[in-house]
PDB file of C-alpha atoms in Angstrom:
ATOM      1  CA  MET A 458    -132.653 214.277-139.180  1.00  0.00           C
ATOM      2  CA  ASN A 459    -135.152 212.143-141.106  1.00  0.00           C
ATOM      3  CA  LYS A 460    -132.455 209.538-141.851  1.00  0.00           C
ATOM      4  CA  VAL A 461    -131.522 209.305-138.181  1.00  0.00           C
ATOM      5  CA  LEU A 462    -135.168 208.883-137.216  1.00  0.00           C
ATOM      6  CA  ILE A 463    -135.630 206.141-139.800  1.00  0.00           C
ATOM      7  CA  ILE A 464    -132.472 204.364-138.641  1.00  0.00           C
ATOM      8  CA  LEU A 465    -133.759 204.451-135.056  1.00  0.00           C
ATOM      9  CA  LEU A 466    -137.268 203.298-135.988  1.00  0.00           C
ATOM     10  CA  ILE A 467    -136.247 200.247-138.034  1.00  0.00           C
ATOM     11  CA  PRO A 468    -134.879 198.261-135.039  1.00  0.00           C
ATOM     12  CA  LEU A 469    -137.936 199.190-132.974  1.00  0.00           C
ATOM     13  CA  ILE A 470    -140.290 197.941-135.675  1.00  0.00           C
ATOM     14  CA  PHE A 471    -138.228 194.766-136.069  1.00  0.00           C
ATOM     15  CA  MET A 472    -138.241 194.142-132.295  1.00  0.00           C
ATOM     16  CA  SER A 473    -141.995 194.666-132.064  1.00  0.00           C
ATOM     17  CA  CYS A 474    -142.516 192.093-134.855  1.00  0.00           C
ATOM     18  CA  ILE A 475    -140.407 189.572-132.930  1.00  0.00           C
ATOM     19  CA  GLN A 476    -142.381 190.285-129.751  1.00  0.00           C
ATOM     20  CA  VAL A 477    -145.658 189.702-131.610  1.00  0.00           C
ATOM     21  CA  GLU A 478    -144.360 186.312-132.828  1.00  0.00           C
ATOM     22  CA  GLN A 479    -143.143 185.454-129.317  1.00  0.00           C
ATOM     23  CA  ARG A 480    -146.573 186.183-127.838  1.00  0.00           C
ATOM     24  CA  LYS A 481    -148.273 184.198-130.613  1.00  0.00           C
ATOM     25  CA  ASN A 482    -146.011 181.208-130.001  1.00  0.00           C
ATOM     26  CA  ILE A 483    -146.471 181.330-126.224  1.00  0.00           C
ATOM     27  CA  LYS A 484    -150.256 181.551-126.616  1.00  0.00           C
ATOM     28  CA  LYS A 485    -150.226 178.631-129.066  1.00  0.00           C
ATOM     29  CA  THR A 486    -148.043 176.608-126.674  1.00  0.00           C
ATOM     30  CA  GLU A 487    -150.411 177.283-123.770  1.00  0.00           C
ATOM     31  CA  GLU A 488    -153.335 176.113-125.918  1.00  0.00           C
ATOM     32  CA  TYR A 489    -151.340 173.052-127.030  1.00  0.00           C
ATOM     33  CA  TYR A 490    -150.617 171.928-123.462  1.00  0.00           C
ATOM     34  CA  LYS A 491    -154.197 172.635-122.364  1.00  0.00           C
ATOM     35  CA  VAL A 492    -155.558 170.300-125.069  1.00  0.00           C
ATOM     36  CA  PHE A 493    -152.798 167.769-124.301  1.00  0.00           C
ATOM     37  CA  SER A 494    -153.568 167.916-120.587  1.00  0.00           C
ATOM     38  CA  GLU A 495    -157.249 167.177-121.190  1.00  0.00           C
ATOM     39  CA  GLY A 496    -156.252 164.035-123.119  1.00  0.00           C
ATOM     40  CA  LYS A 497    -159.512 163.773-125.089  1.00  0.00           C
ATOM     41  CA  ASN A 498    -159.487 165.364-128.522  1.00  0.00           C
ATOM     42  CA  ILE A 499    -156.762 163.791-130.646  1.00  0.00           C
ATOM     43  CA  GLU A 500    -157.721 165.644-133.831  1.00  0.00           C
ATOM     44  CA  GLN A 501    -157.674 169.028-132.090  1.00  0.00           C
ATOM     45  CA  PHE A 502    -154.301 168.135-130.596  1.00  0.00           C
ATOM     46  CA  LEU A 503    -152.836 167.032-133.936  1.00  0.00           C
ATOM     47  CA  ASP A 504    -153.991 170.305-135.513  1.00  0.00           C
ATOM     48  CA  PHE A 505    -151.222 172.068-133.569  1.00  0.00           C
ATOM     49  CA  TYR A 506    -148.682 170.247-135.752  1.00  0.00           C
ATOM     50  CA  SER A 507    -147.546 171.267-139.224  1.00  0.00           C
ATOM     51  CA  ASP A 508    -149.154 169.507-142.177  1.00  0.00           C
ATOM     52  CA  SER A 509    -145.731 168.939-143.744  1.00  0.00           C
ATOM     53  CA  ASP A 510    -144.340 165.972-141.790  1.00  0.00           C
ATOM     54  CA  PRO A 511    -143.763 167.300-138.271  1.00  0.00           C
ATOM     55  CA  ILE A 512    -141.153 165.508-136.171  1.00  0.00           C
ATOM     56  CA  TRP A 513    -141.500 164.498-132.523  1.00  0.00           C
ATOM     57  CA  ASN A 514    -138.274 163.407-130.764  1.00  0.00           C
ATOM     58  CA  ASP A 515    -137.699 161.939-127.329  1.00  0.00           C
ATOM     59  CA  ALA A 516    -134.021 162.761-126.806  1.00  0.00           C
ATOM     60  CA  VAL A 517    -133.545 160.365-123.886  1.00  0.00           C
ATOM     61  CA  SER A 518    -135.059 157.224-125.423  1.00  0.00           C
ATOM     62  CA  GLN A 519    -133.838 158.306-128.865  1.00  0.00           C
ATOM     63  CA  SER A 520    -137.323 157.773-130.300  1.00  0.00           C
ATOM     64  CA  SER A 521    -138.344 159.814-133.297  1.00  0.00           C
ATOM     65  CA  TYR A 522    -141.727 159.980-135.023  1.00  0.00           C
ATOM     66  CA  LYS A 523    -142.321 161.746-138.298  1.00  0.00           C
ATOM     67  CA  ASN A 524    -145.783 162.921-139.470  1.00  0.00           C
ATOM     68  CA  LYS A 525    -149.042 163.352-137.621  1.00  0.00           C
ATOM     69  CA  GLU A 526    -150.183 159.747-138.033  1.00  0.00           C
ATOM     70  CA  ASN A 527    -147.063 158.341-136.369  1.00  0.00           C
ATOM     71  CA  ILE A 528    -147.242 160.925-133.593  1.00  0.00           C
ATOM     72  CA  LYS A 529    -150.861 159.922-133.022  1.00  0.00           C
ATOM     73  CA  ASN A 530    -150.153 156.172-133.049  1.00  0.00           C
ATOM     74  CA  LYS A 531    -147.004 156.238-130.931  1.00  0.00           C
ATOM     75  CA  CYS A 532    -147.573 159.118-128.521  1.00  0.00           C
ATOM     76  CA  LEU A 533    -151.339 159.403-128.067  1.00  0.00           C
ATOM     77  CA  SER A 534    -152.648 155.850-128.293  1.00  0.00           C
ATOM     78  CA  ILE A 535    -153.238 155.803-124.539  1.00  0.00           C
ATOM     79  CA  TRP A 536    -155.924 158.521-124.822  1.00  0.00           C
ATOM     80  CA  ASN A 537    -158.514 156.145-126.309  1.00  0.00           C
ATOM     81  CA  ASP A 538    -157.695 153.293-123.957  1.00  0.00           C
ATOM     82  CA  LYS A 539    -160.381 152.590-121.348  1.00  0.00           C
ATOM     83  CA  GLU A 540    -157.657 151.641-118.860  1.00  0.00           C
ATOM     84  CA  TYR A 541    -156.254 155.195-118.886  1.00  0.00           C
ATOM     85  CA  GLU A 542    -157.260 157.389-115.949  1.00  0.00           C
ATOM     86  CA  GLY A 543    -155.761 160.831-116.018  1.00  0.00           C
ATOM     87  CA  SER A 544    -156.736 164.459-116.026  1.00  0.00           C
ATOM     88  CA  LYS A 545    -154.578 167.531-116.194  1.00  0.00           C
ATOM     89  CA  THR A 546    -151.695 165.344-117.241  1.00  0.00           C
ATOM     90  CA  VAL A 547    -149.204 168.181-117.594  1.00  0.00           C
ATOM     91  CA  SER A 548    -148.165 171.197-115.552  1.00  0.00           C
ATOM     92  CA  ILE A 549    -146.009 173.995-116.930  1.00  0.00           C
ATOM     93  CA  ASN A 550    -143.377 175.668-114.747  1.00  0.00           C
ATOM     94  CA  GLN A 551    -141.745 178.030-117.236  1.00  0.00           C
ATOM     95  CA  MET A 552    -141.725 179.043-120.902  1.00  0.00           C
ATOM     96  CA  LEU A 553    -139.120 180.959-122.866  1.00  0.00           C
ATOM     97  CA  ALA A 554    -139.697 182.025-126.462  1.00  0.00           C
ATOM     98  CA  ASN A 555    -138.291 183.776-129.449  1.00  0.00           C
ATOM     99  CA  ASP A 556    -139.933 184.304-132.826  1.00  0.00           C
ATOM    100  CA  SER A 557    -139.872 180.588-133.812  1.00  0.00           C
ATOM    101  CA  ILE A 558    -139.043 178.435-130.760  1.00  0.00           C
ATOM    102  CA  VAL A 559    -140.664 177.941-127.368  1.00  0.00           C
ATOM    103  CA  VAL A 560    -138.811 176.099-124.613  1.00  0.00           C
ATOM    104  CA  VAL A 561    -141.117 174.598-122.009  1.00  0.00           C
ATOM    105  CA  ASN A 562    -140.165 173.279-118.585  1.00  0.00           C
ATOM    106  CA  GLY A 563    -142.745 171.340-116.635  1.00  0.00           C
ATOM    107  CA  HIS A 564    -143.816 167.909-115.501  1.00  0.00           C
ATOM    108  CA  TYR A 565    -146.166 165.178-116.542  1.00  0.00           C
ATOM    109  CA  ASN A 566    -148.440 164.523-113.581  1.00  0.00           C
ATOM    110  CA  SER A 567    -149.007 161.062-112.162  1.00  0.00           C
ATOM    111  CA  TYR A 568    -151.725 158.918-113.724  1.00  0.00           C
ATOM    112  CA  TYR A 569    -153.104 155.378-113.676  1.00  0.00           C
ATOM    113  CA  TYR A 570    -152.929 152.934-116.560  1.00  0.00           C
ATOM    114  CA  ASN A 571    -153.748 149.212-116.422  1.00  0.00           C
ATOM    115  CA  ASN A 572    -154.182 149.517-112.643  1.00  0.00           C
ATOM    116  CA  SER A 573    -150.619 150.802-112.274  1.00  0.00           C
ATOM    117  CA  LYS A 574    -149.675 154.234-111.047  1.00  0.00           C
ATOM    118  CA  TYR A 575    -147.161 156.229-113.071  1.00  0.00           C
ATOM    119  CA  ASP A 576    -145.458 158.933-111.035  1.00  0.00           C
ATOM    120  CA  LYS A 577    -144.895 162.466-112.223  1.00  0.00           C
ATOM    121  CA  VAL A 578    -141.794 163.127-114.297  1.00  0.00           C
ATOM    122  CA  GLN A 579    -140.027 166.366-115.195  1.00  0.00           C
ATOM    123  CA  PHE A 580    -139.560 167.363-118.814  1.00  0.00           C
ATOM    124  CA  THR A 581    -138.129 170.080-120.992  1.00  0.00           C
ATOM    125  CA  ALA A 582    -139.520 170.471-124.514  1.00  0.00           C
ATOM    126  CA  TRP A 583    -138.363 172.554-127.446  1.00  0.00           C
ATOM    127  CA  LEU A 584    -141.188 173.411-129.840  1.00  0.00           C
ATOM    128  CA  TYR A 585    -140.114 174.728-133.242  1.00  0.00           C
ATOM    129  CA  PHE A 586    -142.823 176.684-135.068  1.00  0.00           C
ATOM    130  CA  ASP A 587    -143.235 177.201-138.806  1.00  0.00           C
ATOM    131  CA  LYS A 588    -144.496 180.379-140.492  1.00  0.00           C
ATOM    132  CA  LYS A 589    -148.115 179.208-140.046  1.00  0.00           C
ATOM    133  CA  ASN A 590    -147.645 179.012-136.256  1.00  0.00           C
ATOM    134  CA  LYS A 591    -147.710 175.202-136.310  1.00  0.00           C
ATOM    135  CA  ILE A 592    -145.233 172.869-134.613  1.00  0.00           C
ATOM    136  CA  LYS A 593    -142.806 171.511-137.195  1.00  0.00           C
ATOM    137  CA  LYS A 594    -140.464 169.844-134.692  1.00  0.00           C
ATOM    138  CA  GLN A 595    -140.670 168.913-131.036  1.00  0.00           C
ATOM    139  CA  VAL A 596    -137.750 167.660-128.968  1.00  0.00           C
ATOM    140  CA  GLU A 597    -138.419 166.439-125.433  1.00  0.00           C
ATOM    141  CA  TRP A 598    -136.038 165.575-122.613  1.00  0.00           C
ATOM    142  CA  ILE A 599    -138.019 163.518-120.135  1.00  0.00           C
ATOM    143  CA  GLN A 600    -136.562 162.576-116.744  1.00  0.00           C
ATOM    144  CA  TYR A 601    -137.704 158.965-116.735  1.00  0.00           C
ATOM    145  CA  PRO A 602    -137.651 156.944-113.519  1.00  0.00           C
ATOM    146  CA  PHE A 603    -134.600 154.690-113.219  1.00  0.00           C
ATOM    147  CA  GLU A 604    -136.587 151.512-113.965  1.00  0.00           C
ATOM    148  CA  ASP A 605    -137.906 153.024-117.199  1.00  0.00           C
ATOM    149  CA  LEU A 606    -134.393 154.068-118.218  1.00  0.00           C
ATOM    150  CA  GLN A 607    -133.214 150.494-117.674  1.00  0.00           C
ATOM    151  CA  SER A 608    -136.038 149.211-119.891  1.00  0.00           C
ATOM    152  CA  ILE A 609    -135.208 151.783-122.585  1.00  0.00           C
ATOM    153  CA  ILE A 610    -131.520 150.794-122.550  1.00  0.00           C
ATOM    154  CA  ILE A 611    -132.311 147.073-122.747  1.00  0.00           C
ATOM    155  CA  PHE A 612    -134.815 147.645-125.533  1.00  0.00           C
ATOM    156  CA  ASN A 613    -132.361 149.782-127.528  1.00  0.00           C
ATOM    157  CA  GLN A 614    -129.580 147.221-127.075  1.00  0.00           C
ATOM    158  CA  ASN A 615    -131.818 144.378-128.250  1.00  0.00           C
ATOM    159  CA  THR A 616    -133.054 146.239-131.322  1.00  0.00           C
ATOM    160  CA  GLN A 617    -129.691 147.323-132.689  1.00  0.00           C
ATOM    161  CA  ILE A 618    -128.798 145.884-136.073  1.00  0.00           C
ATOM    162  CA  GLN A 619    -125.672 143.782-135.771  1.00  0.00           C
TER     163      GLN A 619
END
C-alpha cells in the first residue's frame, strides 16, 4: 500500500513543480513586457536577460543579436532618442508556458518616430528561460508591413557575401 501511494504521489509532486515554474515564467514575462512597454529603463529591461550571452532573434528579418550589449544597441536604441514618442508599446493577447518556455502572442502598438507614424504589428515570441528565471534566448516572428518586408529583402540581398 505504501509503495502504491508513493508511486501515485511522485507524478503529482513532479507536476506541481512544473506548474510552479510555469507560473514563475508567466509572471516574469508579464513583468518583462510591462517594462518593455514603458520604454524607459534600459538597465531594468536588460536585467530580464541571462548574464551568459543571451540571444535575441528576429526570425523574419533573420537578424540575430548575442549578449546584452548588442541587444541594447540594436533593439533598444530608440528608447533614448528624443524623436521617439510612444507609450504602452506592446499589448499581449495570449501566453502559453511550460517549465522553461513562454510563447507570447500580441502586437506592438503604433508609435511616432522622426515625425513618422509606425502602425501596430502582430508578433509571436518564444522566450526560453534558464534555471535562474532569466531569458537565455528570444525568437520573434513579427508581421512586418509589406514595405518593411521589401526593405528587409533588399537589405539582405545587398549584404550577402558573394
